[in-house]
Coordinates of N, CA and C and ligand atoms in Angstrom, one line a residue:
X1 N -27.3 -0.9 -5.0 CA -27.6 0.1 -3.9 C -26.6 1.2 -4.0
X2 N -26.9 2.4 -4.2 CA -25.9 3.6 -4.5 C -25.8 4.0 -2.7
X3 N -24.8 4.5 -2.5 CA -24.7 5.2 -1.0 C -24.2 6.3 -1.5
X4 N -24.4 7.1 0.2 CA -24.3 9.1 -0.2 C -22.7 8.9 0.2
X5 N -22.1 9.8 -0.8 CA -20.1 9.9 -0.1 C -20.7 10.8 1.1
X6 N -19.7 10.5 2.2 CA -19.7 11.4 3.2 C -19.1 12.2 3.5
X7 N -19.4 13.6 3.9 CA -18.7 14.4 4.2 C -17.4 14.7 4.5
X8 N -17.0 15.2 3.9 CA -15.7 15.5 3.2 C -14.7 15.3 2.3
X9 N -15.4 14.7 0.9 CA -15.2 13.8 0.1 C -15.0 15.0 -1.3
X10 N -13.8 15.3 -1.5 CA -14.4 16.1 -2.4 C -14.7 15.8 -4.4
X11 N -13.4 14.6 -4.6 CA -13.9 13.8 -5.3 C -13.4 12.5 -5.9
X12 N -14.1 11.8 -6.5 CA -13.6 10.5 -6.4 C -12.6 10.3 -7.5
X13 N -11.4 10.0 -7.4 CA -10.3 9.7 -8.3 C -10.6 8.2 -8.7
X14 N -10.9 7.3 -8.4 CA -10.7 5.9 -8.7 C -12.1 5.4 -8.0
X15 N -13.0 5.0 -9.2 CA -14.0 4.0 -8.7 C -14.1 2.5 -7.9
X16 N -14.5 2.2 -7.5 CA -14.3 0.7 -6.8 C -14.1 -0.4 -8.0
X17 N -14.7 -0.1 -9.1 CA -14.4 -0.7 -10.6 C -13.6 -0.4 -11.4
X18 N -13.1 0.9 -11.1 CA -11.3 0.8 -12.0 C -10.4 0.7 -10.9
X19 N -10.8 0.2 -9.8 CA -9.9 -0.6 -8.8 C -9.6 -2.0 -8.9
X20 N -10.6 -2.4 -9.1 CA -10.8 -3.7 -9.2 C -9.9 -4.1 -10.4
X21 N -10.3 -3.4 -11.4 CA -9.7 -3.9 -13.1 C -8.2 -3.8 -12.4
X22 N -8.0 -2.6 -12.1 CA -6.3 -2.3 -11.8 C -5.5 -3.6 -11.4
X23 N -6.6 -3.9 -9.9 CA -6.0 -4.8 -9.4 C -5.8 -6.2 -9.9
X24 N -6.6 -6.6 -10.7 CA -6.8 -7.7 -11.4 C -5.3 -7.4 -12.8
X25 N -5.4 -6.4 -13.1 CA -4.2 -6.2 -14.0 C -2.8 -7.0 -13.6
X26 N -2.9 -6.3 -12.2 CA -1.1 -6.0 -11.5 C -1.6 -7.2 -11.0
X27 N -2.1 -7.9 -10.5 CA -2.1 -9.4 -9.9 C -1.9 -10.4 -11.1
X28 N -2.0 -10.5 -12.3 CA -2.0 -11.2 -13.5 C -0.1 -11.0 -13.7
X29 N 0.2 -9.7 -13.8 CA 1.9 -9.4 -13.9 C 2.6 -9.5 -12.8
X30 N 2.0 -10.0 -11.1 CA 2.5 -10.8 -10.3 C 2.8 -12.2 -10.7
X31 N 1.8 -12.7 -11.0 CA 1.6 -13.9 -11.4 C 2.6 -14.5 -12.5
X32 N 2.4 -14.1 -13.3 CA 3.8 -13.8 -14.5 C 5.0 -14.0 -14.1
X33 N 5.3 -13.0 -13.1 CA 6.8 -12.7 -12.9 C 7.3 -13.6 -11.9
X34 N 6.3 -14.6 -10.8 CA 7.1 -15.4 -10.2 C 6.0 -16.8 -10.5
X35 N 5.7 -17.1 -11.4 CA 5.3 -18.2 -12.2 C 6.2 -19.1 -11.4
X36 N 5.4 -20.6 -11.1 CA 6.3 -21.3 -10.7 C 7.1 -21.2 -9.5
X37 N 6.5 -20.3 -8.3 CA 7.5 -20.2 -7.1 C 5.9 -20.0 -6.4
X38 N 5.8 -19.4 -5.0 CA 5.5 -19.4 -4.2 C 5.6 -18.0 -3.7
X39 N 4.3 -17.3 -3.2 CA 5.0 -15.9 -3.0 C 4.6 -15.7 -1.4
X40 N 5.3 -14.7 -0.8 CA 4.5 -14.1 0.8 C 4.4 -13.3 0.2
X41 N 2.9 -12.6 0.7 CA 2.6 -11.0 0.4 C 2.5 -10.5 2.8
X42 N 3.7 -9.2 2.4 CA 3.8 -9.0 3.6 C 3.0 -8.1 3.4
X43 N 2.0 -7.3 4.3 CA 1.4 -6.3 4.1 C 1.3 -5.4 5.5
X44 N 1.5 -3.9 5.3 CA 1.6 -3.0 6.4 C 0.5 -2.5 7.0
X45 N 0.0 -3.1 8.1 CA -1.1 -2.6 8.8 C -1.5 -1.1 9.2
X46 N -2.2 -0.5 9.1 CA -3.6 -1.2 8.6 C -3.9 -0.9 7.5
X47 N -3.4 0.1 6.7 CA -4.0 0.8 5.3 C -3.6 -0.2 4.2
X48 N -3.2 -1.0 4.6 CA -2.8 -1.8 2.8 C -3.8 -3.5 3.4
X49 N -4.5 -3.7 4.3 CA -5.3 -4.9 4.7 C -6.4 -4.7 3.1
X50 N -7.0 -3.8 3.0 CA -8.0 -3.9 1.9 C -7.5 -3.9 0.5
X51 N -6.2 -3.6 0.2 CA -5.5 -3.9 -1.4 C -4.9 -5.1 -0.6
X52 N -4.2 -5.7 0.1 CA -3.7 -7.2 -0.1 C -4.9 -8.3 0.0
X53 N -6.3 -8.1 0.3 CA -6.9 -9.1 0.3 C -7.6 -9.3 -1.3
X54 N -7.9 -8.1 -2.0 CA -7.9 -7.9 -3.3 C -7.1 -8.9 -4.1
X55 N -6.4 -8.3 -3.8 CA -4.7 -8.3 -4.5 C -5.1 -9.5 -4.4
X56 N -4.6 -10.2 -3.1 CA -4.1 -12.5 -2.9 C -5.5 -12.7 -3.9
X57 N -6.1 -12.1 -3.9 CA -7.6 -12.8 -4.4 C -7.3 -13.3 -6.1
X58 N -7.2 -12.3 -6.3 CA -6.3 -12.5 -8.0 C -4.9 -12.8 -8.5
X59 N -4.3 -12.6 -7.3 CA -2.8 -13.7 -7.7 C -3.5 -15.3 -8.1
X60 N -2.7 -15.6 -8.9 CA -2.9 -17.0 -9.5 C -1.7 -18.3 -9.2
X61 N -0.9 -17.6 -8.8 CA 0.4 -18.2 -7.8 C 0.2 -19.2 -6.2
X62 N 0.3 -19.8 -5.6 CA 0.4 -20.0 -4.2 C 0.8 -19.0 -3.5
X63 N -0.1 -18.0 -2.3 CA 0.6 -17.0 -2.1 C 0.3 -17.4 0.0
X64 N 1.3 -17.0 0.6 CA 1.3 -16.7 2.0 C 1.3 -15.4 2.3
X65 N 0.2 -15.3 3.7 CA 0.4 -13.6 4.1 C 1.0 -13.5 5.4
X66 N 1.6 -12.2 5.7 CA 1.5 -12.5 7.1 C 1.4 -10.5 7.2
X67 N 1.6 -10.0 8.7 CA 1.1 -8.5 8.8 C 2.6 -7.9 9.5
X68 N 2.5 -6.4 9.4 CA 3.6 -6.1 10.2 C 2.8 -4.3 10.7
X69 N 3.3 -4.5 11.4 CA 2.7 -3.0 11.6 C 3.5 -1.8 12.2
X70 N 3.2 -0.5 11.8 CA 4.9 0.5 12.1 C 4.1 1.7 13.1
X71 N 4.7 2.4 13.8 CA 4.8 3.7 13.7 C 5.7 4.7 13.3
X72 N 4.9 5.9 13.0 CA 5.8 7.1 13.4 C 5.9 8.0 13.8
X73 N 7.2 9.0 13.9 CA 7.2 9.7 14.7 C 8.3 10.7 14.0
X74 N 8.1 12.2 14.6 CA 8.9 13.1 14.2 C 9.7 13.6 15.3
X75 N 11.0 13.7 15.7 CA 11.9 13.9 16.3 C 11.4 15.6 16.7
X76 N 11.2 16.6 15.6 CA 10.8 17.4 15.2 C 9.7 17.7 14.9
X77 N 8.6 18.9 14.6 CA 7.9 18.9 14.0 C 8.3 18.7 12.5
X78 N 9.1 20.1 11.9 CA 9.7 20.0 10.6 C 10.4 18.6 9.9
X79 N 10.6 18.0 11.0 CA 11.4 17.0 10.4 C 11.3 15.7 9.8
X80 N 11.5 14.6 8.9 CA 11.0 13.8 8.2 C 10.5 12.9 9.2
X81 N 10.1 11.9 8.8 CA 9.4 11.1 9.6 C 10.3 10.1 10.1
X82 N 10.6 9.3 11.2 CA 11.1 8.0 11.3 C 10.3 7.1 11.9
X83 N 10.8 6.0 11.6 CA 9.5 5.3 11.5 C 10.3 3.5 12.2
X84 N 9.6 3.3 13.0 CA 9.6 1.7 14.2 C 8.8 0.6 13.4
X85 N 8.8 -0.4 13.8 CA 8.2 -1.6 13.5 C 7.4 -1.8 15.7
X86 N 6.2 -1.8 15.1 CA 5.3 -1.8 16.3 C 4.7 -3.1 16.7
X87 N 4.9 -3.8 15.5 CA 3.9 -5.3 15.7 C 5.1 -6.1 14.2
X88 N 5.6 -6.6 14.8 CA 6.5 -7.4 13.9 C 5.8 -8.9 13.1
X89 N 6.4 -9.5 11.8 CA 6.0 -10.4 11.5 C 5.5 -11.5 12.4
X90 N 4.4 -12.7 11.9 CA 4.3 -14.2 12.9 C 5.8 -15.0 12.6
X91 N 6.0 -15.0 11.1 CA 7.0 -16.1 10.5 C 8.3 -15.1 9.9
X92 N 9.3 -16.6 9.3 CA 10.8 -16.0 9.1 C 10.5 -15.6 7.8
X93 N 11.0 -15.2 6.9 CA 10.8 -14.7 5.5 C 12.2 -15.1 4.9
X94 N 12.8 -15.7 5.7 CA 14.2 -16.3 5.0 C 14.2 -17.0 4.3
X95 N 15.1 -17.4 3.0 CA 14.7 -18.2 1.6 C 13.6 -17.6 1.0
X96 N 12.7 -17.0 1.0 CA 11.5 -16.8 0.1 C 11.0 -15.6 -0.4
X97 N 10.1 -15.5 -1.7 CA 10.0 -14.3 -2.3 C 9.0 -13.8 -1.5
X98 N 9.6 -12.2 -1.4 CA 8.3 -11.6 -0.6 C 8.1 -10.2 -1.4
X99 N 7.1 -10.0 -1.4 CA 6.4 -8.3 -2.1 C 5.9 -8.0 -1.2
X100 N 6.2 -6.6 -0.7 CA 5.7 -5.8 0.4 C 4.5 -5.4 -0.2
X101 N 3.2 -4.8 0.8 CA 2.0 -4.7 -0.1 C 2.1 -3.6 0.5
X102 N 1.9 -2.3 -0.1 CA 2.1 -1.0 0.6 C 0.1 -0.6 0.4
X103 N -0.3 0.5 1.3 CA -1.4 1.3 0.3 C -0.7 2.2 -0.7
X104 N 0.1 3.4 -0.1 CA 0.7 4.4 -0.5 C 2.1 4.5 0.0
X105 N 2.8 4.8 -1.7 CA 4.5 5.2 -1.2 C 4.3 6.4 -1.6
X106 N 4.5 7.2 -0.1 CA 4.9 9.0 -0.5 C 6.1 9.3 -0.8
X107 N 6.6 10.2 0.2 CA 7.7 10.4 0.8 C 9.0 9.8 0.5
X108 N 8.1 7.9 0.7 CA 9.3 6.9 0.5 C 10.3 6.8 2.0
X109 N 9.9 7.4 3.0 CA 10.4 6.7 4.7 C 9.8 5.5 4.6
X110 N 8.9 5.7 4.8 CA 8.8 4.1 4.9 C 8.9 2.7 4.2
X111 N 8.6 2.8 2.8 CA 9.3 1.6 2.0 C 10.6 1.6 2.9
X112 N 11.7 2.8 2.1 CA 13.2 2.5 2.5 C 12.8 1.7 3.5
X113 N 12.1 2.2 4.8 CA 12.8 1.8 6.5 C 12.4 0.3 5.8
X114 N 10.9 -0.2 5.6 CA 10.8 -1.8 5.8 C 11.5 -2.5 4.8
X115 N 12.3 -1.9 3.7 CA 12.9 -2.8 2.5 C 14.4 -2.9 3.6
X116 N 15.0 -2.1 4.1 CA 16.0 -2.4 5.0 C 15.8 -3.1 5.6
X117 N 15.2 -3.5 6.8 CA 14.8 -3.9 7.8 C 14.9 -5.5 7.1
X118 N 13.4 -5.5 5.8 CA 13.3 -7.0 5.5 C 14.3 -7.5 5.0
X119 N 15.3 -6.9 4.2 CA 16.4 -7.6 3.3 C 17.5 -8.2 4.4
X120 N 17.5 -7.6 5.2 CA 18.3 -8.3 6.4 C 17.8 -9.4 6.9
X121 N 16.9 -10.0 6.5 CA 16.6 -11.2 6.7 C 16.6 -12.6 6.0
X122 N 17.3 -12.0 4.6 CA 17.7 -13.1 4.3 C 16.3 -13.8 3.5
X123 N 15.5 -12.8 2.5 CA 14.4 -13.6 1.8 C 15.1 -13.7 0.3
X124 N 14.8 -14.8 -0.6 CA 15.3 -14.6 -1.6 C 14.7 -14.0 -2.8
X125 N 14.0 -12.7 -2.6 CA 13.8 -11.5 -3.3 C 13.0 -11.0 -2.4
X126 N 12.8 -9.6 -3.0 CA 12.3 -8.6 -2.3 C 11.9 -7.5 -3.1
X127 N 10.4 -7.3 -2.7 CA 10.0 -6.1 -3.7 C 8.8 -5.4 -3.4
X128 N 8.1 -4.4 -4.1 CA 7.3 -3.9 -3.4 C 6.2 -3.4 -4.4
X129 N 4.8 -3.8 -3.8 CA 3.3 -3.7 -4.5 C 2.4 -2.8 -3.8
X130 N 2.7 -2.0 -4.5 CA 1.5 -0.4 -4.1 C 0.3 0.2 -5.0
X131 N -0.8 0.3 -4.0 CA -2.1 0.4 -4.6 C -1.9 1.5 -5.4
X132 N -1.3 2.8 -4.8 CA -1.2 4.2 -4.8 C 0.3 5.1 -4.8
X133 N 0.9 5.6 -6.0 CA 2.1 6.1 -5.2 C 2.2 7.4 -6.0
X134 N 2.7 8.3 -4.9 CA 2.7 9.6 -5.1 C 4.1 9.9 -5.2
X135 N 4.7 10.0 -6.9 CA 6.0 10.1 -7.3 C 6.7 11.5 -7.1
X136 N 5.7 12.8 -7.1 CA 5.5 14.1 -6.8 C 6.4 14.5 -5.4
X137 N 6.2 13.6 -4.2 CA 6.5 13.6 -3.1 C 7.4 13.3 -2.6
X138 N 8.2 12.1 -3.5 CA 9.4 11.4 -3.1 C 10.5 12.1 -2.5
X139 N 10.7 11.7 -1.5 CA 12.1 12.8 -1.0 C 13.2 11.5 -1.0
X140 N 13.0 10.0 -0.4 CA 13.9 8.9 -0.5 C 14.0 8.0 -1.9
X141 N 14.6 7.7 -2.6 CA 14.1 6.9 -3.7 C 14.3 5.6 -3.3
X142 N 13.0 4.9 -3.9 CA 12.7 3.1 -3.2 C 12.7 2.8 -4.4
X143 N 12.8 1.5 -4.8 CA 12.1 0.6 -6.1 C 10.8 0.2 -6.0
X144 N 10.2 0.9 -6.8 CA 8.5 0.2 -6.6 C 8.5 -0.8 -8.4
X145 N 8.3 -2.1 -7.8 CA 8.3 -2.7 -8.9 C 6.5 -3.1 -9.5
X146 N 5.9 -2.9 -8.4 CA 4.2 -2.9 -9.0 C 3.9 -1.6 -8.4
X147 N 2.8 -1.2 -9.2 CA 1.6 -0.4 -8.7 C 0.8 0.1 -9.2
X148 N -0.5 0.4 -9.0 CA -1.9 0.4 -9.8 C -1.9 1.5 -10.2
X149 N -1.6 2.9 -9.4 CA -1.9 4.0 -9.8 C -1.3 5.5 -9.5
X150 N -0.9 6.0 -10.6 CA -0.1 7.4 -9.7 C -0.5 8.3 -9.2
X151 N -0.5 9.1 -8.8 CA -2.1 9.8 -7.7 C -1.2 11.3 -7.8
X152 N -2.2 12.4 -7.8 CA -1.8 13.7 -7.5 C -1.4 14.2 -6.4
X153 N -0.6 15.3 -6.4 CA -0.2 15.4 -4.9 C -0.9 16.3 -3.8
X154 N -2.4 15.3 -3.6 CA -3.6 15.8 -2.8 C -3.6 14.5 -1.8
X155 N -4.2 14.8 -0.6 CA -4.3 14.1 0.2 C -5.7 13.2 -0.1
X156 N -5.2 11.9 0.0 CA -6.7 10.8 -0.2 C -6.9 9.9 0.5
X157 N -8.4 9.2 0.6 CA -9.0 8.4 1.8 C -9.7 7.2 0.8
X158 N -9.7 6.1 1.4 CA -10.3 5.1 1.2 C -9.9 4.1 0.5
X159 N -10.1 2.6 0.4 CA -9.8 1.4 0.1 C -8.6 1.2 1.0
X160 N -8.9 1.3 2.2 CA -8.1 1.1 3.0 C -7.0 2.6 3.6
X161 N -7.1 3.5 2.8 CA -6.2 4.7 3.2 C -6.9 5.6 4.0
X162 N -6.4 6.5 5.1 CA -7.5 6.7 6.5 C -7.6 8.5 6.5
X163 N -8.2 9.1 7.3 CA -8.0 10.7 7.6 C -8.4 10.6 9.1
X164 N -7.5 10.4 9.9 CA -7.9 10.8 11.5 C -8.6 8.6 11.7
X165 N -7.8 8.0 11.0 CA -8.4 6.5 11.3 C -9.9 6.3 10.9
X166 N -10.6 7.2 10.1 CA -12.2 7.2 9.3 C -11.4 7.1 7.6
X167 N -13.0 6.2 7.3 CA -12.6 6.6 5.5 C -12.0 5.4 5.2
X168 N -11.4 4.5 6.0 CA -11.0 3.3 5.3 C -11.5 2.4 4.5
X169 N -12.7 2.2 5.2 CA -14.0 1.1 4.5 C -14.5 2.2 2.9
X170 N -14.1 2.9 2.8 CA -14.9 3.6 1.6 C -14.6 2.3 -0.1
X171 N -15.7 1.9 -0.8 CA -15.2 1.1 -1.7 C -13.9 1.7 -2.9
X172 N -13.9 3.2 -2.6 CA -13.4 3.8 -3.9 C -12.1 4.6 -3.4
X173 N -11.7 5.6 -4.1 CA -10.3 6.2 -3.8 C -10.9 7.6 -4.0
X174 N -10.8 8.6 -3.0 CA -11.4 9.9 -2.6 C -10.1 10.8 -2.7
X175 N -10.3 12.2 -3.4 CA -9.7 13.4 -2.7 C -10.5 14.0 -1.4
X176 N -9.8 14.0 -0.5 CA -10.1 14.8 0.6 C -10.2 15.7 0.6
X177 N -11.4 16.6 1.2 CA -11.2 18.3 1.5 C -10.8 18.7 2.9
X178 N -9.6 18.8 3.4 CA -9.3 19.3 4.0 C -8.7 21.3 4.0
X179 N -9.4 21.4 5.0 CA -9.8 23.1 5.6 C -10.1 23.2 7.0
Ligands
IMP201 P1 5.8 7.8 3.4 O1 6.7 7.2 4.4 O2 5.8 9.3 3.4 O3 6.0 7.2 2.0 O4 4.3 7.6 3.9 C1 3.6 6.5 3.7 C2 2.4 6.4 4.7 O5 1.8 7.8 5.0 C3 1.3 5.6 4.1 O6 1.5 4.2 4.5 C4 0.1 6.2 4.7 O7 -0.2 5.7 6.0 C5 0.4 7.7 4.9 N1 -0.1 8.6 3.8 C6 0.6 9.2 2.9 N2 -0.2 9.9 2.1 C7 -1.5 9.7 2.5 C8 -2.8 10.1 1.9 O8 -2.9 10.8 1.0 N3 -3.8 9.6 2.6 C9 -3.7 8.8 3.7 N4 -2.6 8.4 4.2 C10 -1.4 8.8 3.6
MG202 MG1 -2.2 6.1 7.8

C-alpha cells in the first residue's frame, strides 16, 4: 500500500528501507563491540522511541531499556539552548554499559548535558547511538561512537523526529519545507 507524503514534505532523504538496512548495519557493530556483556539502551523521549525500538530489535546482545526525557529552554532568544532532565530514568545505570539512543545530535547541547549528567553515575561505559547527526551544526563537541547517517544542514521530520510534535509516525526521513 503506497501512502500520499503530506504536506510539507519536500523530500525524502532516507527511505524506510535504507533505514532499516542502516539500522540493521549499526546494530550488528553494537553487537560486536560489547559481545559478551549486557547492554542498557537509554533512549531520549520522545524523538529517539522509534530508532531505539528498531535498533533493540536487531541488537543480538541482551539488551535493557529504560526512557529519560529533557527540556529546553533559552535564557535568551539568541542564546544556546540549556537543557533539564524532565522525566528522569526508572533504574540505577551504575556498573553497566549504557549507549544513549539519540534521534539527532545537532548542536551537541544535549548529548554534552545527558553524557554529563549520566557519567556521574557511575555506569561502566558510556556512549552514544544516533539515527541522524548533523556534523555541520556542531557548536559542543560530543563523542558519537554509532550512527546511521549524516544529514544536511536542513531541517527534517520523521522516524520519530517531529515539526510542531507532527511528522513522527512518518516511516522515512523527510526534508521539511519550511516558509
Ligand atoms: P542539539 O542539542 O542541538 O544537538 O539538539 C538536539 C535536539 O534538537 C534533537 O533531539 C531534536 O529534538 C531537535 N532537532 C534538531 N534538529 C532537528 C531537525 O532537523 N528536526 C527535528 N528535530 C530536530
Ligand atoms: Mg524535538
Amino acid at each position: 500500500m503506497s501512502r500520499m507524503e503530506p504536506p510539507g514534505i519536500e523530500r525524502i532523504l532516507f527511505t524506510e528501507q535504507q533505514i532499516q538496512q542502516r539500522i540493521r548495519e549499526v546494530a550488528h557493530e553494537i553487537s560486536e563491540r560489547y559481545r559478551g556483556r549486557s547492554l542498557k539502551l537509554i533512549g531520549v523521549l520522545k524523538g529517539a522511541v522509534f530508532f531505539l525500538t528498531a535498533l533493540a530489535r536487531e541488537i543480538e546482545i541482551p539488551v535493557e531499556i529504560d526512557f529519560l526525557a529533557i527540556s529546553s529552554f533559552s535564557p535568551r532568544p539568541s542564546a544556546p539552548g540549556m537543557v533539564r532532565i524532565a522525566k528522569d530514568l526508572d533504574e540505577s545505570i551504575e556498573g553497566q554499559d549504557v549507549l544513549l539512543v539519540e534521534d539527532i545530535v545537532d548542536t551537541g547541547f544535549t548529548a554534552r548535558f545527558l553524557l554529563q549528567t549520566l557519567a556521574g553515575r557511575g555506569p561502566n561505559s558510556l556512549a552514544i547511538c544516533t539515527l541522524l547527526d548533523r556534523t555541520s551544526r556542531r557548536i559542543v563537541q560530543v563523542p558519537v561512537e554509532f550512527r546511521c547517517f549524516e544529514i544536511p544542514d536542513r531541517f527534517v521530520v520523521g522516524f520519530g523526529l517531529d515539526y510542531k510534535q507532527l511528522y513522527r509516525n512518518l516511516g522515512y526521513v523527510a526534508v521539511m519545507k519550511l516558509d
